[in-house]
Amino acid sequence: MRKTTILMLLACAVQGAAMAAVVGHMSPAEPLTVERIRTLPQAQQAPWFTYLARSRAQMEEDKATLAAERGDQPAPPPPPIGHAGTGMPLRKPAAWYAKPEARRVADTILSFQTPAGGWGKNADRTGPPRARGQNYVGDENWSYVGTIDNDATITELRFLARVQAQQPGAAGDAYRASFVKGVRYLLRAQYPNGGFPQVYPLQGGYHDAVTINDDAMVNVVTLLSEVARRQDDYAFVPANVADAARDAVGRSVNAILMAQVTAGGVLTGWAQQYDELTLAPAGARNFEPIALSSSESAKLLAFLMTIPDPSPEVIRSIRASAAWLERVAVRDVVWTGKSPDKGRMLIPGPGAGPLWSRYYDIATMKPIFGDRDRSIHDDVNEISLERRNGYGWYGTWPQEALARYAAWSRAHP
């Protein structure tokens, strides 16, 4: 019987491969522009025009500050590139953050804070402080100069908060001032509808979209929630900044609820990115199509369950997203490791699972997969080897959130 089952699964896999198809092409997200704002109802336009003007002015100030530092001298080499969070551990014992090693990292962080108040991504903060005239990011392109992508800005702020807690006197004032500046940067970056762009000041392209991808917005809102409580590492935050953070969290929760996708009359999960003006699901990079995302939905579910005294709307959202994640789980298949010849593959695996596809088509709720050429496929085994190996198409991301949901649902019958 087991042999028959395996043969049937293999036959289905072969048949599925034969029927695999390109089911669409990814449309890139649109940037925020004056022309697009003018398509909004008249009563909604003013806050967006103000936001766009402020963003443009801030970018001009950031660039002018760097140019003034350089004068007519050659630019120093860009700083070293690292991975997300390089040199900024957040789980050390509290006493470690009083050591010279931690303070050196904090001083380097201070030196790379942009005039706007944010930080670039993928930086090695164990290196030397920023030299006068040196770029804020690890290349000479004006790209990601202030971003929440890859945990940037949030990690720097959390690290500064930990260090300042061990420097209660004047020695910690610079860290506290930098932290407050960084929080105000996040507050200014927030869109009028409560969402957050990936890059601020706005960079254009898909970076302007409201970015749920890689937990960017969740990381911001989680930090702001902690800042609003003014406890532990954040007890020093001025009351007015904490109040502003609390208001920003409320607007973000409202945006999250508005962005949750209804398909076929049923509330489901969330996409990775959303159009900044309409909150309609949007594409991101060429291989990241408009779709529901299990990973990002799981993170949003986990965040919403942390809200004390949730409203009926939040409770409804939590229950719906958990039910959707349960429905779209995939079983009896295995997502293989990287082999030199075939790369990662989805193959039959009787009894295996659950797994979740990263993306689900909003209309059909079937897994879909993107490639570098913007093509969208219904079979992960049909996309290019480079993309199969280079992206997390299947995973177990929702398991932890669903386990927490089981306990949460008992407390919220």
XYZ file of C-alpha atoms in Angstrom:
413
model
C 0.000 0.000 0.000
C 2.840 2.420 0.895
C 4.599 1.642 -2.395
C 1.386 2.318 -4.314
C 0.914 5.643 -2.532
C 4.439 6.771 -3.349
C 4.048 5.774 -6.987
C 0.798 7.732 -7.183
C 2.469 10.800 -5.667
C 5.358 10.568 -8.117
C 2.937 10.234 -10.994
C 1.067 13.301 -9.821
C 4.337 15.197 -9.549
C 5.285 14.265 -13.113
C 1.836 15.219 -14.377
C 1.990 18.495 -12.448
C 5.378 19.331 -13.930
C 4.034 18.676 -17.410
C 1.130 21.038 -16.748
C 3.221 23.726 -15.055
C 2.698 27.138 -16.533
C 3.575 30.787 -16.387
C 0.412 32.217 -14.845
C 1.252 35.906 -15.056
C 3.869 38.620 -14.851
C 4.732 40.850 -11.927
C 3.795 44.516 -12.083
C 6.164 46.748 -10.097
C 4.815 48.947 -7.329
C 4.341 52.622 -8.116
C 6.238 55.374 -6.277
C 4.605 58.246 -4.466
C 4.304 61.205 -6.837
C 2.429 64.477 -7.101
C 0.475 63.079 -10.041
C -0.663 60.052 -8.080
C -1.669 62.120 -5.054
C -3.898 64.194 -7.337
C -5.942 61.075 -8.101
C -7.110 60.964 -4.481
C -10.317 62.676 -3.395
C -9.624 66.352 -2.805
C -10.150 66.106 0.936
C -7.418 63.448 1.262
C -4.680 65.127 -0.735
C -3.220 67.734 1.648
C -1.516 65.352 4.150
C 0.100 63.452 1.292
C 1.392 66.603 -0.411
C 2.835 67.711 2.934
C 4.468 64.325 3.450
C 6.012 64.226 -0.025
C 7.356 67.780 0.269
C 8.868 66.984 3.676
C 10.508 63.843 2.310
C 12.045 65.673 -0.628
C 13.300 68.488 1.574
C 14.860 66.005 3.960
C 16.713 64.219 1.171
C 18.076 67.534 -0.069
C 19.250 68.338 3.458
C 20.906 64.926 3.856
C 22.763 65.281 0.555
C 23.743 68.893 1.240
C 25.161 67.956 4.635
C 27.346 65.271 3.092
C 28.461 67.581 0.281
C 29.412 70.291 2.780
C 31.533 67.811 4.715
C 33.402 66.810 1.589
C 33.889 70.255 0.150
C 36.385 69.910 -2.688
C 38.114 66.891 -1.109
C 37.815 63.354 -2.506
C 35.274 61.184 -0.746
C 36.716 58.649 1.706
C 36.150 54.976 0.836
C 32.672 53.789 1.806
C 32.269 51.937 5.111
C 32.470 48.138 5.247
C 29.392 46.113 4.362
C 28.177 43.456 6.768
C 25.062 41.417 7.340
C 21.946 42.669 9.087
C 22.781 43.543 12.670
C 26.551 42.963 12.364
C 28.268 43.931 15.592
C 25.063 44.922 17.415
C 24.081 41.977 19.644
C 20.885 42.601 21.582
C 20.832 39.591 23.912
C 24.011 40.057 25.936
C 23.808 40.370 29.742
C 23.004 43.938 30.752
C 26.482 44.488 32.203
C 28.095 43.833 28.819
C 26.599 47.062 27.452
C 28.666 49.066 29.931
C 31.928 47.643 28.569
C 34.228 49.611 26.236
C 33.476 47.118 23.443
C 29.772 47.971 23.479
C 30.421 51.692 23.788
C 32.760 51.618 20.771
C 29.962 50.081 18.712
C 27.511 52.659 20.049
C 29.896 55.484 19.098
C 30.171 54.077 15.583
C 26.385 53.897 15.384
C 26.118 57.547 16.411
C 28.581 58.574 13.719
C 26.593 56.911 10.933
C 23.202 58.341 11.871
C 21.942 60.359 8.926
C 20.843 63.974 9.308
C 17.278 62.683 8.991
C 17.855 60.381 11.969
C 17.927 56.907 10.407
C 20.603 54.419 9.390
C 21.514 52.422 6.291
C 21.319 48.638 6.110
C 23.828 45.772 6.078
C 26.499 47.735 7.900
C 29.362 46.396 9.991
C 29.135 48.460 13.173
C 32.310 46.949 14.628
C 34.369 49.123 12.300
C 35.690 52.612 12.988
C 33.404 55.631 13.356
C 32.353 57.384 10.189
C 35.012 59.663 8.721
C 34.112 63.199 7.731
C 32.665 63.108 4.217
C 32.240 59.329 4.224
C 29.007 57.977 2.807
C 26.345 56.854 5.265
C 26.029 53.447 3.567
C 28.450 50.861 2.208
C 28.731 52.195 -1.342
C 28.796 55.504 -3.162
C 25.243 55.215 -4.428
C 22.540 57.200 -2.665
C 20.552 54.086 -1.813
C 18.915 52.960 1.426
C 20.167 56.106 3.161
C 17.746 55.666 6.035
C 15.761 52.433 5.920
C 13.869 49.844 7.957
C 14.873 47.069 5.543
C 16.899 44.147 6.943
C 16.289 45.307 10.526
C 18.166 48.559 9.886
C 17.497 51.560 12.141
C 15.518 49.344 14.535
C 18.619 47.355 15.521
C 20.689 50.518 15.952
C 18.013 52.034 18.170
C 17.651 48.950 20.321
C 21.414 48.743 20.761
C 21.663 52.404 21.768
C 18.864 51.907 24.281
C 20.722 49.022 25.891
C 23.984 50.974 26.103
C 22.450 54.141 27.502
C 20.777 52.111 30.262
C 24.281 51.346 31.569
C 25.327 55.016 31.323
C 22.795 56.884 33.494
C 24.811 60.092 33.751
C 26.275 62.522 31.246
C 28.234 59.718 29.561
C 24.990 58.360 28.170
C 23.426 61.638 27.031
C 24.703 61.340 23.451
C 23.200 57.865 23.121
C 19.872 59.022 24.500
C 19.781 62.027 22.178
C 20.559 59.830 19.178
C 17.855 57.392 20.185
C 15.207 60.107 20.464
C 16.288 61.512 17.096
C 15.908 58.049 15.605
C 12.419 57.592 17.038
C 11.391 60.967 15.650
C 12.785 59.821 12.297
C 10.431 56.827 12.384
C 7.491 59.041 13.318
C 8.198 61.369 10.389
C 8.557 58.404 8.044
C 5.068 57.118 8.838
C 2.564 57.687 6.054
C -0.688 59.557 6.712
C -2.552 56.222 6.568
C -0.341 54.605 9.220
C 1.933 52.548 6.979
C 5.711 52.801 6.646
C 7.834 52.935 3.479
C 10.915 50.772 3.214
C 13.196 53.787 2.745
C 12.866 57.329 4.072
C 13.406 59.925 2.718
C 11.548 58.287 -0.136
C 13.768 56.620 -2.718
C 11.138 55.817 -5.351
C 10.156 52.538 -6.973
C 8.827 49.714 -4.821
C 10.719 51.170 -1.846
C 7.865 53.693 -1.456
C 5.283 50.962 -0.881
C 4.024 50.187 2.605
C 6.500 47.450 3.472
C 5.416 44.403 5.457
C 8.155 42.397 3.710
C 10.804 40.835 5.971
C 8.871 42.135 8.997
C 9.918 45.739 8.363
C 6.711 47.404 9.562
C 6.192 44.899 12.391
C 9.673 45.695 13.703
C 8.922 49.417 13.702
C 5.539 49.104 15.390
C 6.874 46.676 17.994
C 9.658 49.079 18.939
C 7.304 52.056 19.057
C 4.957 50.055 21.304
C 7.814 49.527 23.756
C 8.868 53.165 23.543
C 5.300 54.217 24.323
C 5.362 52.224 27.580
C 8.550 53.990 28.829
C 9.789 50.944 30.728
C 13.168 49.260 31.185
C 15.622 50.421 28.474
C 13.084 53.015 27.305
C 12.250 54.617 30.654
C 14.277 57.701 29.707
C 12.148 58.565 26.657
C 10.463 61.991 27.005
C 6.731 61.779 27.645
C 5.811 63.681 24.496
C 7.862 61.299 22.343
C 6.247 58.304 24.044
C 2.801 59.793 23.432
C 3.615 60.328 19.749
C 4.843 56.736 19.512
C 1.582 55.501 21.046
C -0.457 57.471 18.515
C 1.695 56.107 15.673
C 1.108 52.534 16.840
C -2.645 53.123 16.834
C -2.524 54.391 13.260
C -0.374 51.444 12.217
C -2.737 48.901 13.752
C -5.581 50.527 11.857
C -3.551 50.284 8.625
C -2.806 46.613 9.306
C -6.504 45.888 9.760
C -7.384 47.791 6.591
C -4.718 45.954 4.602
C -5.862 42.455 5.550
C -7.095 40.905 2.326
C -10.669 39.742 1.819
C -10.935 37.102 -0.905
C -14.214 35.508 -1.916
C -15.908 37.298 0.948
C -13.519 35.754 3.498
C -10.910 37.619 5.528
C -7.507 35.981 4.962
C -3.901 37.134 5.449
C -1.624 39.897 4.254
C 0.577 40.691 1.270
C 4.253 41.655 1.513
C 3.765 45.175 0.238
C 0.899 47.596 -0.302
C 0.375 50.618 -2.468
C 1.078 53.565 -0.230
C -2.024 55.501 -1.324
C -4.671 52.795 -1.752
C -3.394 50.001 0.526
C -3.994 47.575 -2.323
C -1.527 44.647 -2.431
C 1.534 45.516 -4.515
C 4.569 43.737 -5.921
C 8.101 44.304 -4.713
C 11.237 42.980 -6.391
C 10.923 41.261 -9.791
C 10.428 37.841 -8.198
C 8.043 39.053 -5.452
C 4.581 39.211 -7.037
C 1.302 40.490 -5.694
C 0.206 37.652 -3.432
C -0.680 36.678 0.095
C 2.444 35.912 2.094
C 2.409 33.248 4.799
C 5.615 34.455 6.474
C 4.570 38.082 6.804
C 1.024 37.084 7.759
C 2.398 34.955 10.589
C 4.440 37.879 11.911
C 1.443 40.202 11.795
C -0.671 37.585 13.552
C 1.976 37.304 16.281
C 2.107 41.082 16.681
C -1.656 41.509 16.910
C -1.801 38.880 19.653
C 0.461 41.083 21.807
C -2.110 43.886 21.913
C -3.616 44.131 25.404
C -7.412 44.351 25.544
C -7.825 43.848 21.778
C -10.823 45.424 20.091
C -13.452 43.280 18.348
C -11.842 44.250 15.036
C -8.426 43.028 16.179
C -9.903 39.803 17.532
C -11.676 39.200 14.228
C -8.442 39.832 12.326
C -6.479 37.423 14.514
C -9.016 34.613 14.194
C -9.299 35.058 10.425
C -5.566 35.114 9.761
C -4.968 32.046 11.922
C -7.747 30.182 10.120
C -6.283 31.158 6.751
C -2.812 29.953 7.685
C -4.277 26.637 8.799
C -6.178 26.270 5.523
C -3.241 26.886 3.196
C -0.718 24.615 4.918
C 0.865 22.098 2.534
C 1.470 18.481 3.483
C 3.043 15.345 2.003
C 5.799 17.311 0.264
C 9.425 18.143 1.104
C 11.423 21.261 0.186
C 14.878 19.826 -0.427
C 18.296 21.265 0.282
C 20.561 22.731 -2.383
C 22.076 20.077 -4.630
C 24.871 21.026 -7.063
C 22.948 19.925 -10.135
C 19.216 20.322 -9.467
C 19.121 22.862 -6.684
C 16.245 23.058 -4.239
C 13.150 21.146 -5.296
C 9.664 20.420 -4.032
C 9.252 16.641 -4.040
C 6.692 14.166 -2.718
C 7.114 13.251 0.947
C 4.295 11.110 2.314
C 3.492 12.179 5.861
C 5.702 15.275 5.710
C 4.577 18.740 6.706
C 3.031 21.036 7.345
C 4.879 23.498 5.110
C 3.748 26.834 3.803
C 4.450 28.404 0.458
C 5.821 31.920 0.760
C 3.183 33.181 -1.681
C -0.436 32.321 -2.443
C -2.434 33.642 -5.367
C -5.203 35.846 -3.967
C -7.853 34.523 -6.352
C -7.095 30.791 -6.202
C -5.189 30.447 -2.904
C -2.702 28.229 -4.739
C 1.073 28.640 -4.300
C 2.822 30.861 -6.838
C 6.486 31.661 -7.447
C 8.309 34.557 -9.103
C 11.466 34.702 -11.192
C 14.002 37.374 -12.103
C 12.270 38.085 -15.424
C 9.037 38.985 -13.549
C 7.329 35.790 -14.672
C 4.976 34.163 -12.171
C 4.830 30.358 -12.057
C 2.551 27.792 -10.447
C 5.375 25.269 -9.947
C 8.465 26.159 -7.921
C 10.464 23.500 -9.746
C 10.028 25.436 -12.994
C 11.685 28.685 -11.934
C 15.370 29.353 -12.502
C 17.989 27.503 -10.469
C 19.336 30.793 -9.130
C 15.951 31.810 -7.714
C 15.077 28.380 -6.364
C 18.333 28.376 -4.414
C 18.277 32.050 -3.501
C 14.873 32.576 -1.910
C 12.755 30.997 0.806
C 9.853 29.624 -1.199
C 8.710 27.143 1.433
C 9.080 27.142 5.175
C 7.477 26.576 8.552
C 7.181 30.264 9.475
C 3.580 30.165 10.795
C 4.099 27.287 13.230
C 5.198 29.410 16.170
C 2.428 31.978 15.679
C -0.202 29.244 15.378
C 1.064 27.594 18.552
C 0.726 30.922 20.334
C -2.706 31.372 18.802
C -3.889 28.163 20.436
C -3.142 29.667 23.841
C -4.416 33.118 22.844
C -7.760 31.733 21.649
C -8.327 30.018 24.994
C -7.822 33.368 26.706
C -10.159 35.113 24.242
C -13.135 32.753 23.845
